[in-house]
Amino acid sequence: VQLQASGGGLVQPGGSLRLSCVVSGFSLEDYSIGWFRQAPGKGREGLSCMSSSRADGGTSYANSVKGRFTISRDNAKNTVYLQMDNLKPEDTAVYYCATDLVAMCSPLYRPFDYRGQGTQVTVSS
């Protein structure tokens, strides 16, 4: 199981970024996929999850990002995305894509079982 996130960077408050995560070793058709972040000195925060295509494909979001972040995937490219809009300084963190290798998403407060290397997002003027 491998997950590689990319697309982070420096963005001004109110700006947007789209993170990508290429996965291998498992199929997005069969397993759920999600994102979490970790800021310096803070705990892990589950952000979003999308159930597998073969399940209901449902999505969930943390209250802190609901309405601003959107998870999506391209099964043919084995890639999941996190579109982040209206970014705030408190969104600054390292962002990771992750999976539990189960079809339906687990609650976001639970740590994911598998994660890849993260990508740094910095929101600052």
mmCIF file of N, CA and C in Angstrom:
data_model
loop_
_atom_site.group_PDB
_atom_site.id
_atom_site.type_symbol
_atom_site.label_atom_id
_atom_site.label_comp_id
_atom_site.label_asym_id
_atom_site.label_seq_id
_atom_site.Cartn_x
_atom_site.Cartn_y
_atom_site.Cartn_z
ATOM 1 N N VAL A 1 0.858 -1.188 0.000
ATOM 2 C CA VAL A 1 0.000 0.000 0.000
ATOM 3 C C VAL A 1 0.890 1.232 0.000
ATOM 4 N N GLN A 2 0.714 2.063 -1.004
ATOM 5 C CA GLN A 2 1.490 3.302 -1.074
ATOM 6 C C GLN A 2 0.571 4.467 -1.405
ATOM 7 N N LEU A 3 0.829 5.592 -0.756
ATOM 8 C CA LEU A 3 0.078 6.814 -0.994
ATOM 9 C C LEU A 3 1.065 7.966 -1.065
ATOM 10 N N GLN A 4 0.981 8.775 -2.074
ATOM 11 C CA GLN A 4 1.912 9.883 -2.246
ATOM 12 C C GLN A 4 1.131 11.156 -2.500
ATOM 13 N N ALA A 5 1.157 12.044 -1.529
ATOM 14 C CA ALA A 5 0.458 13.320 -1.655
ATOM 15 C C ALA A 5 1.376 14.382 -2.250
ATOM 16 N N SER A 6 0.771 15.301 -2.971
ATOM 17 C CA SER A 6 1.503 16.424 -3.558
ATOM 18 C C SER A 6 0.551 17.598 -3.745
ATOM 19 N N GLY A 7 1.122 18.746 -4.113
ATOM 20 C CA GLY A 7 0.291 19.905 -4.415
ATOM 21 C C GLY A 7 0.280 20.980 -3.359
ATOM 22 N N GLY A 8 0.986 20.750 -2.253
ATOM 23 C CA GLY A 8 1.036 21.763 -1.222
ATOM 24 C C GLY A 8 1.856 22.969 -1.652
ATOM 25 N N GLY A 9 1.845 23.982 -0.805
ATOM 26 C CA GLY A 9 2.617 25.179 -1.108
ATOM 27 C C GLY A 9 2.211 26.319 -0.215
ATOM 28 N N LEU A 10 2.660 27.503 -0.605
ATOM 29 C CA LEU A 10 2.355 28.725 0.123
ATOM 30 C C LEU A 10 1.225 29.449 -0.599
ATOM 31 N N VAL A 11 0.201 29.809 0.137
ATOM 32 C CA VAL A 11 -0.944 30.494 -0.461
ATOM 33 C C VAL A 11 -1.412 31.578 0.507
ATOM 34 N N GLN A 12 -1.959 32.648 -0.042
ATOM 35 C CA GLN A 12 -2.476 33.728 0.789
ATOM 36 C C GLN A 12 -3.842 33.367 1.358
ATOM 37 N N PRO A 13 -4.192 33.959 2.498
ATOM 38 C CA PRO A 13 -5.538 33.728 3.038
ATOM 39 C C PRO A 13 -6.607 34.045 1.996
ATOM 40 N N GLY A 14 -7.604 33.185 1.937
ATOM 41 C CA GLY A 14 -8.652 33.326 0.932
ATOM 42 C C GLY A 14 -8.352 32.616 -0.370
ATOM 43 N N GLY A 15 -7.138 32.131 -0.519
ATOM 44 C CA GLY A 15 -6.744 31.455 -1.744
ATOM 45 C C GLY A 15 -7.159 29.998 -1.772
ATOM 46 N N SER A 16 -6.750 29.313 -2.837
ATOM 47 C CA SER A 16 -7.121 27.912 -3.054
ATOM 48 C C SER A 16 -5.901 27.074 -3.404
ATOM 49 N N LEU A 17 -5.990 25.814 -3.104
ATOM 50 C CA LEU A 17 -5.001 24.818 -3.509
ATOM 51 C C LEU A 17 -5.740 23.515 -3.787
ATOM 52 N N ARG A 18 -5.190 22.706 -4.681
ATOM 53 C CA ARG A 18 -5.722 21.372 -4.886
ATOM 54 C C ARG A 18 -4.613 20.366 -4.609
ATOM 55 N N LEU A 19 -4.822 19.536 -3.630
ATOM 56 C CA LEU A 19 -3.883 18.471 -3.315
ATOM 57 C C LEU A 19 -4.248 17.223 -4.115
ATOM 58 N N SER A 20 -3.231 16.478 -4.497
ATOM 59 C CA SER A 20 -3.427 15.212 -5.196
ATOM 60 C C SER A 20 -2.752 14.102 -4.406
ATOM 61 N N CYS A 21 -3.262 12.908 -4.553
ATOM 62 C CA CYS A 21 -2.654 11.746 -3.906
ATOM 63 C C CYS A 21 -2.786 10.555 -4.843
ATOM 64 N N VAL A 22 -1.653 10.067 -5.295
ATOM 65 C CA VAL A 22 -1.637 8.874 -6.136
ATOM 66 C C VAL A 22 -1.458 7.655 -5.243
ATOM 67 N N VAL A 23 -2.316 6.666 -5.430
ATOM 68 C CA VAL A 23 -2.243 5.475 -4.598
ATOM 69 C C VAL A 23 -1.863 4.268 -5.442
ATOM 70 N N SER A 24 -1.259 3.281 -4.796
ATOM 71 C CA SER A 24 -0.944 2.026 -5.453
ATOM 72 C C SER A 24 -1.032 0.901 -4.427
ATOM 73 N N GLY A 25 -1.238 -0.301 -4.934
ATOM 74 C CA GLY A 25 -1.356 -1.445 -4.037
ATOM 75 C C GLY A 25 -2.779 -1.732 -3.606
ATOM 76 N N PHE A 26 -3.711 -0.861 -3.986
ATOM 77 C CA PHE A 26 -5.115 -1.107 -3.704
ATOM 78 C C PHE A 26 -5.938 -0.261 -4.664
ATOM 79 N N SER A 27 -7.205 -0.584 -4.777
ATOM 80 C CA SER A 27 -8.079 0.097 -5.727
ATOM 81 C C SER A 27 -9.046 1.039 -5.022
ATOM 82 N N LEU A 28 -9.183 2.234 -5.571
ATOM 83 C CA LEU A 28 -10.150 3.187 -5.032
ATOM 84 C C LEU A 28 -11.582 2.731 -5.296
ATOM 85 N N GLU A 29 -11.752 1.789 -6.196
ATOM 86 C CA GLU A 29 -13.092 1.233 -6.413
ATOM 87 C C GLU A 29 -13.524 0.376 -5.227
ATOM 88 N N ASP A 30 -12.546 -0.183 -4.532
ATOM 89 C CA ASP A 30 -12.853 -1.140 -3.468
ATOM 90 C C ASP A 30 -12.679 -0.595 -2.057
ATOM 91 N N TYR A 31 -11.902 0.457 -1.898
ATOM 92 C CA TYR A 31 -11.553 0.935 -0.568
ATOM 93 C C TYR A 31 -11.751 2.439 -0.428
ATOM 94 N N SER A 32 -12.090 2.827 0.779
ATOM 95 C CA SER A 32 -12.274 4.235 1.073
ATOM 96 C C SER A 32 -10.932 4.945 1.148
ATOM 97 N N ILE A 33 -10.987 6.273 1.034
ATOM 98 C CA ILE A 33 -9.768 7.072 1.025
ATOM 99 C C ILE A 33 -10.067 8.385 1.735
ATOM 100 N N GLY A 34 -9.090 8.920 2.430
ATOM 101 C CA GLY A 34 -9.346 10.155 3.168
ATOM 102 C C GLY A 34 -8.118 11.032 3.288
ATOM 103 N N TRP A 35 -8.335 12.162 3.966
ATOM 104 C CA TRP A 35 -7.263 13.120 4.204
ATOM 105 C C TRP A 35 -7.274 13.504 5.686
ATOM 106 N N PHE A 36 -6.088 13.725 6.218
ATOM 107 C CA PHE A 36 -5.967 14.312 7.535
ATOM 108 C C PHE A 36 -4.793 15.283 7.523
ATOM 109 N N ARG A 37 -4.683 16.078 8.564
ATOM 110 C CA ARG A 37 -3.577 17.024 8.645
ATOM 111 C C ARG A 37 -3.018 17.054 10.056
ATOM 112 N N GLN A 38 -1.813 17.547 10.140
ATOM 113 C CA GLN A 38 -1.180 17.726 11.439
ATOM 114 C C GLN A 38 -0.383 19.015 11.415
ATOM 115 N N ALA A 39 -0.725 19.897 12.328
ATOM 116 C CA ALA A 39 -0.019 21.167 12.456
ATOM 117 C C ALA A 39 0.989 21.057 13.585
ATOM 118 N N PRO A 40 2.047 21.873 13.544
ATOM 119 C CA PRO A 40 3.058 21.837 14.609
ATOM 120 C C PRO A 40 2.425 22.052 15.976
ATOM 121 N N GLY A 41 2.753 21.176 16.906
ATOM 122 C CA GLY A 41 2.240 21.322 18.258
ATOM 123 C C GLY A 41 0.789 20.938 18.440
ATOM 124 N N LYS A 42 0.162 20.434 17.383
ATOM 125 C CA LYS A 42 -1.252 20.044 17.467
ATOM 126 C C LYS A 42 -1.410 18.565 17.103
ATOM 127 N N GLY A 43 -2.524 18.037 17.475
ATOM 128 C CA GLY A 43 -2.795 16.649 17.174
ATOM 129 C C GLY A 43 -3.263 16.450 15.748
ATOM 130 N N ARG A 44 -3.375 15.217 15.361
ATOM 131 C CA ARG A 44 -3.891 14.859 14.052
ATOM 132 C C ARG A 44 -5.369 15.247 13.943
ATOM 133 N N GLU A 45 -5.755 15.774 12.805
ATOM 134 C CA GLU A 45 -7.154 16.134 12.565
ATOM 135 C C GLU A 45 -7.653 15.481 11.284
ATOM 136 N N GLY A 46 -8.595 14.581 11.405
ATOM 137 C CA GLY A 46 -9.229 13.993 10.232
ATOM 138 C C GLY A 46 -10.062 15.032 9.521
ATOM 139 N N LEU A 47 -9.914 15.145 8.201
ATOM 140 C CA LEU A 47 -10.563 16.205 7.444
ATOM 141 C C LEU A 47 -11.712 15.709 6.586
ATOM 142 N N SER A 48 -11.479 14.626 5.887
ATOM 143 C CA SER A 48 -12.482 14.180 4.929
ATOM 144 C C SER A 48 -12.249 12.723 4.565
ATOM 145 N N CYS A 49 -13.304 12.083 4.143
ATOM 146 C CA CYS A 49 -13.207 10.694 3.695
ATOM 147 C C CYS A 49 -14.256 10.435 2.624
ATOM 148 N N MET A 50 -13.912 9.563 1.694
ATOM 149 C CA MET A 50 -14.842 9.155 0.644
ATOM 150 C C MET A 50 -14.894 7.637 0.633
ATOM 151 N N SER A 51 -16.063 7.079 0.758
ATOM 152 C CA SER A 51 -16.209 5.626 0.713
ATOM 153 C C SER A 51 -15.933 5.118 -0.695
ATOM 154 N N SER A 52 -15.696 3.833 -0.815
ATOM 155 C CA SER A 52 -15.331 3.253 -2.098
ATOM 156 C C SER A 52 -16.458 3.379 -3.115
ATOM 157 N N SER A 53 -16.077 3.293 -4.372
ATOM 158 C CA SER A 53 -17.077 3.339 -5.441
ATOM 159 C C SER A 53 -18.058 2.179 -5.310
ATOM 160 N N ARG A 54 -17.586 1.043 -4.868
ATOM 161 C CA ARG A 54 -18.441 -0.134 -4.761
ATOM 162 C C ARG A 54 -19.352 -0.075 -3.540
ATOM 163 N N ALA A 55 -19.034 0.800 -2.647
ATOM 164 C CA ALA A 55 -19.936 1.048 -1.510
ATOM 165 C C ALA A 55 -20.891 2.153 -1.963
ATOM 166 N N ASP A 56 -21.067 3.171 -1.212
ATOM 167 C CA ASP A 56 -21.998 4.230 -1.634
ATOM 168 C C ASP A 56 -21.291 5.494 -2.116
ATOM 169 N N GLY A 57 -19.960 5.501 -2.050
ATOM 170 C CA GLY A 57 -19.220 6.674 -2.499
ATOM 171 C C GLY A 57 -19.491 7.913 -1.679
ATOM 172 N N GLY A 58 -20.069 7.731 -0.505
ATOM 173 C CA GLY A 58 -20.413 8.867 0.335
ATOM 174 C C GLY A 58 -19.186 9.586 0.876
ATOM 175 N N THR A 59 -19.385 10.837 1.250
ATOM 176 C CA THR A 59 -18.292 11.643 1.757
ATOM 177 C C THR A 59 -18.613 12.182 3.147
ATOM 178 N N SER A 60 -17.575 12.486 3.885
ATOM 179 C CA SER A 60 -17.720 13.123 5.193
ATOM 180 C C SER A 60 -16.638 14.170 5.342
ATOM 181 N N TYR A 61 -16.952 15.188 6.124
ATOM 182 C CA TYR A 61 -16.025 16.298 6.318
ATOM 183 C C TYR A 61 -16.022 16.717 7.794
ATOM 184 N N ALA A 62 -14.859 17.161 8.236
ATOM 185 C CA ALA A 62 -14.772 17.780 9.551
ATOM 186 C C ALA A 62 -15.488 19.129 9.514
ATOM 187 N N ASN A 63 -16.053 19.524 10.629
ATOM 188 C CA ASN A 63 -16.762 20.804 10.680
ATOM 189 C C ASN A 63 -15.850 21.978 10.308
ATOM 190 N N SER A 64 -14.567 21.839 10.641
ATOM 191 C CA SER A 64 -13.630 22.935 10.402
ATOM 192 C C SER A 64 -13.405 23.214 8.917
ATOM 193 N N VAL A 65 -13.708 22.243 8.057
ATOM 194 C CA VAL A 65 -13.450 22.425 6.620
ATOM 195 C C VAL A 65 -14.698 22.272 5.765
ATOM 196 N N LYS A 66 -15.810 21.921 6.374
ATOM 197 C CA LYS A 66 -17.054 21.707 5.626
ATOM 198 C C LYS A 66 -17.445 22.990 4.903
ATOM 199 N N GLY A 67 -17.758 22.850 3.620
ATOM 200 C CA GLY A 67 -18.113 24.003 2.808
ATOM 201 C C GLY A 67 -16.932 24.679 2.154
ATOM 202 N N ARG A 68 -15.718 24.336 2.581
ATOM 203 C CA ARG A 68 -14.501 24.932 1.985
ATOM 204 C C ARG A 68 -13.661 23.900 1.261
ATOM 205 N N PHE A 69 -13.651 22.666 1.737
ATOM 206 C CA PHE A 69 -12.849 21.599 1.145
ATOM 207 C C PHE A 69 -13.768 20.595 0.460
ATOM 208 N N THR A 70 -13.271 20.034 -0.650
ATOM 209 C CA THR A 70 -14.036 19.032 -1.387
ATOM 210 C C THR A 70 -13.119 17.874 -1.768
ATOM 211 N N ILE A 71 -13.531 16.671 -1.409
ATOM 212 C CA ILE A 71 -12.775 15.473 -1.783
ATOM 213 C C ILE A 71 -13.374 14.892 -3.054
ATOM 214 N N SER A 72 -12.499 14.389 -3.922
ATOM 215 C CA SER A 72 -12.955 13.735 -5.143
ATOM 216 C C SER A 72 -11.906 12.714 -5.549
ATOM 217 N N ARG A 73 -12.230 11.896 -6.519
ATOM 218 C CA ARG A 73 -11.254 10.898 -6.968
ATOM 219 C C ARG A 73 -11.454 10.598 -8.441
ATOM 220 N N ASP A 74 -10.378 10.084 -9.024
ATOM 221 C CA ASP A 74 -10.376 9.583 -10.396
ATOM 222 C C ASP A 74 -9.869 8.152 -10.313
ATOM 223 N N ASN A 75 -10.789 7.205 -10.359
ATOM 224 C CA ASN A 75 -10.397 5.804 -10.188
ATOM 225 C C ASN A 75 -9.441 5.349 -11.287
ATOM 226 N N ALA A 76 -9.645 5.828 -12.486
ATOM 227 C CA ALA A 76 -8.789 5.405 -13.603
ATOM 228 C C ALA A 76 -7.339 5.848 -13.389
ATOM 229 N N LYS A 77 -7.158 6.949 -12.690
ATOM 230 C CA LYS A 77 -5.804 7.460 -12.433
ATOM 231 C C LYS A 77 -5.295 7.080 -11.046
ATOM 232 N N ASN A 78 -6.101 6.318 -10.302
ATOM 233 C CA ASN A 78 -5.718 5.931 -8.933
ATOM 234 C C ASN A 78 -5.346 7.162 -8.110
ATOM 235 N N THR A 79 -6.114 8.208 -8.263
ATOM 236 C CA THR A 79 -5.779 9.484 -7.650
ATOM 237 C C THR A 79 -6.979 10.054 -6.904
ATOM 238 N N VAL A 80 -6.708 10.582 -5.729
ATOM 239 C CA VAL A 80 -7.717 11.286 -4.955
ATOM 240 C C VAL A 80 -7.260 12.728 -4.797
ATOM 241 N N TYR A 81 -8.230 13.620 -4.753
ATOM 242 C CA TYR A 81 -7.935 15.048 -4.690
ATOM 243 C C TYR A 81 -8.595 15.662 -3.458
ATOM 244 N N LEU A 82 -8.003 16.761 -3.014
ATOM 245 C CA LEU A 82 -8.632 17.589 -1.992
ATOM 246 C C LEU A 82 -8.567 19.033 -2.483
ATOM 247 N N GLN A 83 -9.707 19.534 -2.920
ATOM 248 C CA GLN A 83 -9.794 20.927 -3.331
ATOM 249 C C GLN A 83 -10.038 21.769 -2.091
ATOM 250 N N MET A 84 -9.154 22.723 -1.864
ATOM 251 C CA MET A 84 -9.231 23.555 -0.666
ATOM 252 C C MET A 84 -9.433 25.010 -1.088
ATOM 253 N N ASP A 85 -10.551 25.555 -0.715
ATOM 254 C CA ASP A 85 -10.898 26.934 -1.050
ATOM 255 C C ASP A 85 -11.017 27.780 0.214
ATOM 256 N N ASN A 86 -10.955 29.080 0.025
ATOM 257 C CA ASN A 86 -11.079 30.016 1.148
ATOM 258 C C ASN A 86 -10.163 29.606 2.304
ATOM 259 N N LEU A 87 -8.912 29.394 1.976
ATOM 260 C CA LEU A 87 -7.963 28.932 2.980
ATOM 261 C C LEU A 87 -7.706 29.987 4.045
ATOM 262 N N LYS A 88 -7.465 29.495 5.259
ATOM 263 C CA LYS A 88 -7.237 30.353 6.410
ATOM 264 C C LYS A 88 -5.878 30.030 7.016
ATOM 265 N N PRO A 89 -5.278 30.978 7.750
ATOM 266 C CA PRO A 89 -3.979 30.681 8.376
ATOM 267 C C PRO A 89 -4.022 29.425 9.252
ATOM 268 N N GLU A 90 -5.135 29.162 9.873
ATOM 269 C CA GLU A 90 -5.234 27.967 10.727
ATOM 270 C C GLU A 90 -5.292 26.658 9.935
ATOM 271 N N ASP A 91 -5.342 26.750 8.634
ATOM 272 C CA ASP A 91 -5.249 25.553 7.788
ATOM 273 C C ASP A 91 -3.798 25.131 7.549
ATOM 274 N N THR A 92 -2.856 25.922 8.010
ATOM 275 C CA THR A 92 -1.444 25.592 7.850
ATOM 276 C C THR A 92 -1.124 24.292 8.571
ATOM 277 N N ALA A 93 -0.582 23.341 7.833
ATOM 278 C CA ALA A 93 -0.304 22.018 8.391
ATOM 279 C C ALA A 93 0.349 21.160 7.315
ATOM 280 N N VAL A 94 0.794 19.978 7.720
ATOM 281 C CA VAL A 94 1.174 18.950 6.762
ATOM 282 C C VAL A 94 -0.066 18.097 6.503
ATOM 283 N N TYR A 95 -0.382 17.905 5.230
ATOM 284 C CA TYR A 95 -1.577 17.183 4.818
ATOM 285 C C TYR A 95 -1.197 15.794 4.297
ATOM 286 N N TYR A 96 -1.960 14.806 4.713
ATOM 287 C CA TYR A 96 -1.700 13.423 4.343
ATOM 288 C C TYR A 96 -2.955 12.805 3.745
ATOM 289 N N CYS A 97 -2.775 11.947 2.756
ATOM 290 C CA CYS A 97 -3.863 11.079 2.345
ATOM 291 C C CYS A 97 -3.669 9.734 3.032
ATOM 292 N N ALA A 98 -4.756 9.030 3.222
ATOM 293 C CA ALA A 98 -4.684 7.834 4.049
ATOM 294 C C ALA A 98 -5.872 6.920 3.780
ATOM 295 N N THR A 99 -5.737 5.675 4.201
ATOM 296 C CA THR A 99 -6.805 4.706 4.038
ATOM 297 C C THR A 99 -6.796 3.706 5.188
ATOM 298 N N ASP A 100 -7.956 3.095 5.418
ATOM 299 C CA ASP A 100 -8.071 2.004 6.380
ATOM 300 C C ASP A 100 -8.211 0.664 5.666
ATOM 301 N N LEU A 101 -8.203 0.696 4.328
ATOM 302 C CA LEU A 101 -8.439 -0.508 3.531
ATOM 303 C C LEU A 101 -9.761 -1.184 3.924
ATOM 304 N N VAL A 102 -10.782 -0.357 4.051
ATOM 305 C CA VAL A 102 -12.149 -0.837 4.226
ATOM 306 C C VAL A 102 -13.022 -0.074 3.241
ATOM 307 N N ALA A 103 -14.172 -0.632 2.924
ATOM 308 C CA ALA A 103 -15.001 -0.024 1.885
ATOM 309 C C ALA A 103 -15.680 1.263 2.350
ATOM 310 N N MET A 104 -16.177 1.241 3.576
ATOM 311 C CA MET A 104 -16.880 2.407 4.106
ATOM 312 C C MET A 104 -15.957 3.205 5.009
ATOM 313 N N CYS A 105 -16.133 4.509 5.017
ATOM 314 C CA CYS A 105 -15.305 5.364 5.849
ATOM 315 C C CYS A 105 -15.552 5.109 7.332
ATOM 316 N N SER A 106 -14.502 5.165 8.089
ATOM 317 C CA SER A 106 -14.593 5.164 9.543
ATOM 318 C C SER A 106 -14.814 6.589 10.018
ATOM 319 N N PRO A 107 -15.222 6.777 11.258
ATOM 320 C CA PRO A 107 -15.368 8.144 11.766
ATOM 321 C C PRO A 107 -14.058 8.906 11.659
ATOM 322 N N LEU A 108 -14.133 10.193 11.377
ATOM 323 C CA LEU A 108 -12.929 10.978 11.129
ATOM 324 C C LEU A 108 -12.051 11.134 12.362
ATOM 325 N N TYR A 109 -12.604 10.917 13.549
ATOM 326 C CA TYR A 109 -11.772 11.067 14.731
ATOM 327 C C TYR A 109 -10.816 9.884 14.900
ATOM 328 N N ARG A 110 -11.060 8.780 14.170
ATOM 329 C CA ARG A 110 -10.187 7.620 14.280
ATOM 330 C C ARG A 110 -8.972 7.801 13.381
ATOM 331 N N PRO A 111 -7.772 7.457 13.860
ATOM 332 C CA PRO A 111 -6.602 7.498 12.980
ATOM 333 C C PRO A 111 -6.755 6.500 11.836
ATOM 334 N N PHE A 112 -6.274 6.866 10.674
ATOM 335 C CA PHE A 112 -6.236 5.937 9.552
ATOM 336 C C PHE A 112 -5.117 4.914 9.767
ATOM 337 N N ASP A 113 -5.266 3.753 9.169
ATOM 338 C CA ASP A 113 -4.264 2.696 9.353
ATOM 339 C C ASP A 113 -3.045 2.872 8.454
ATOM 340 N N TYR A 114 -3.238 3.434 7.280
ATOM 341 C CA TYR A 114 -2.151 3.586 6.315
ATOM 342 C C TYR A 114 -2.105 5.038 5.845
ATOM 343 N N ARG A 115 -0.939 5.566 5.772
ATOM 344 C CA ARG A 115 -0.778 6.918 5.272
ATOM 345 C C ARG A 115 0.515 6.994 4.462
ATOM 346 N N GLY A 116 0.597 8.012 3.637
ATOM 347 C CA GLY A 116 1.817 8.238 2.877
ATOM 348 C C GLY A 116 2.570 9.442 3.413
ATOM 349 N N GLN A 117 3.543 9.873 2.663
ATOM 350 C CA GLN A 117 4.241 11.105 3.007
ATOM 351 C C GLN A 117 3.297 12.284 2.798
ATOM 352 N N GLY A 118 3.417 13.274 3.610
ATOM 353 C CA GLY A 118 2.537 14.417 3.532
ATOM 354 C C GLY A 118 3.068 15.509 2.630
ATOM 355 N N THR A 119 2.235 16.524 2.472
ATOM 356 C CA THR A 119 2.622 17.699 1.713
ATOM 357 C C THR A 119 2.290 18.934 2.555
ATOM 358 N N GLN A 120 3.230 19.874 2.587
ATOM 359 C CA GLN A 120 3.095 21.044 3.452
ATOM 360 C C GLN A 120 2.183 22.087 2.797
ATOM 361 N N VAL A 121 1.239 22.572 3.568
ATOM 362 C CA VAL A 121 0.390 23.689 3.148
ATOM 363 C C VAL A 121 0.609 24.826 4.144
ATOM 364 N N THR A 122 0.973 25.979 3.629
ATOM 365 C CA THR A 122 1.183 27.157 4.456
ATOM 366 C C THR A 122 0.286 28.276 3.953
ATOM 367 N N VAL A 123 -0.543 28.800 4.849
ATOM 368 C CA VAL A 123 -1.453 29.889 4.490
ATOM 369 C C VAL A 123 -0.996 31.132 5.237
ATOM 370 N N SER A 124 -0.482 32.080 4.495
ATOM 371 C CA SER A 124 0.096 33.265 5.108
ATOM 372 C C SER A 124 0.148 34.398 4.102
ATOM 373 N N SER A 125 0.010 35.605 4.617
ATOM 374 C CA SER A 125 0.148 36.780 3.757
ATOM 375 C C SER A 125 1.579 37.302 3.794
#
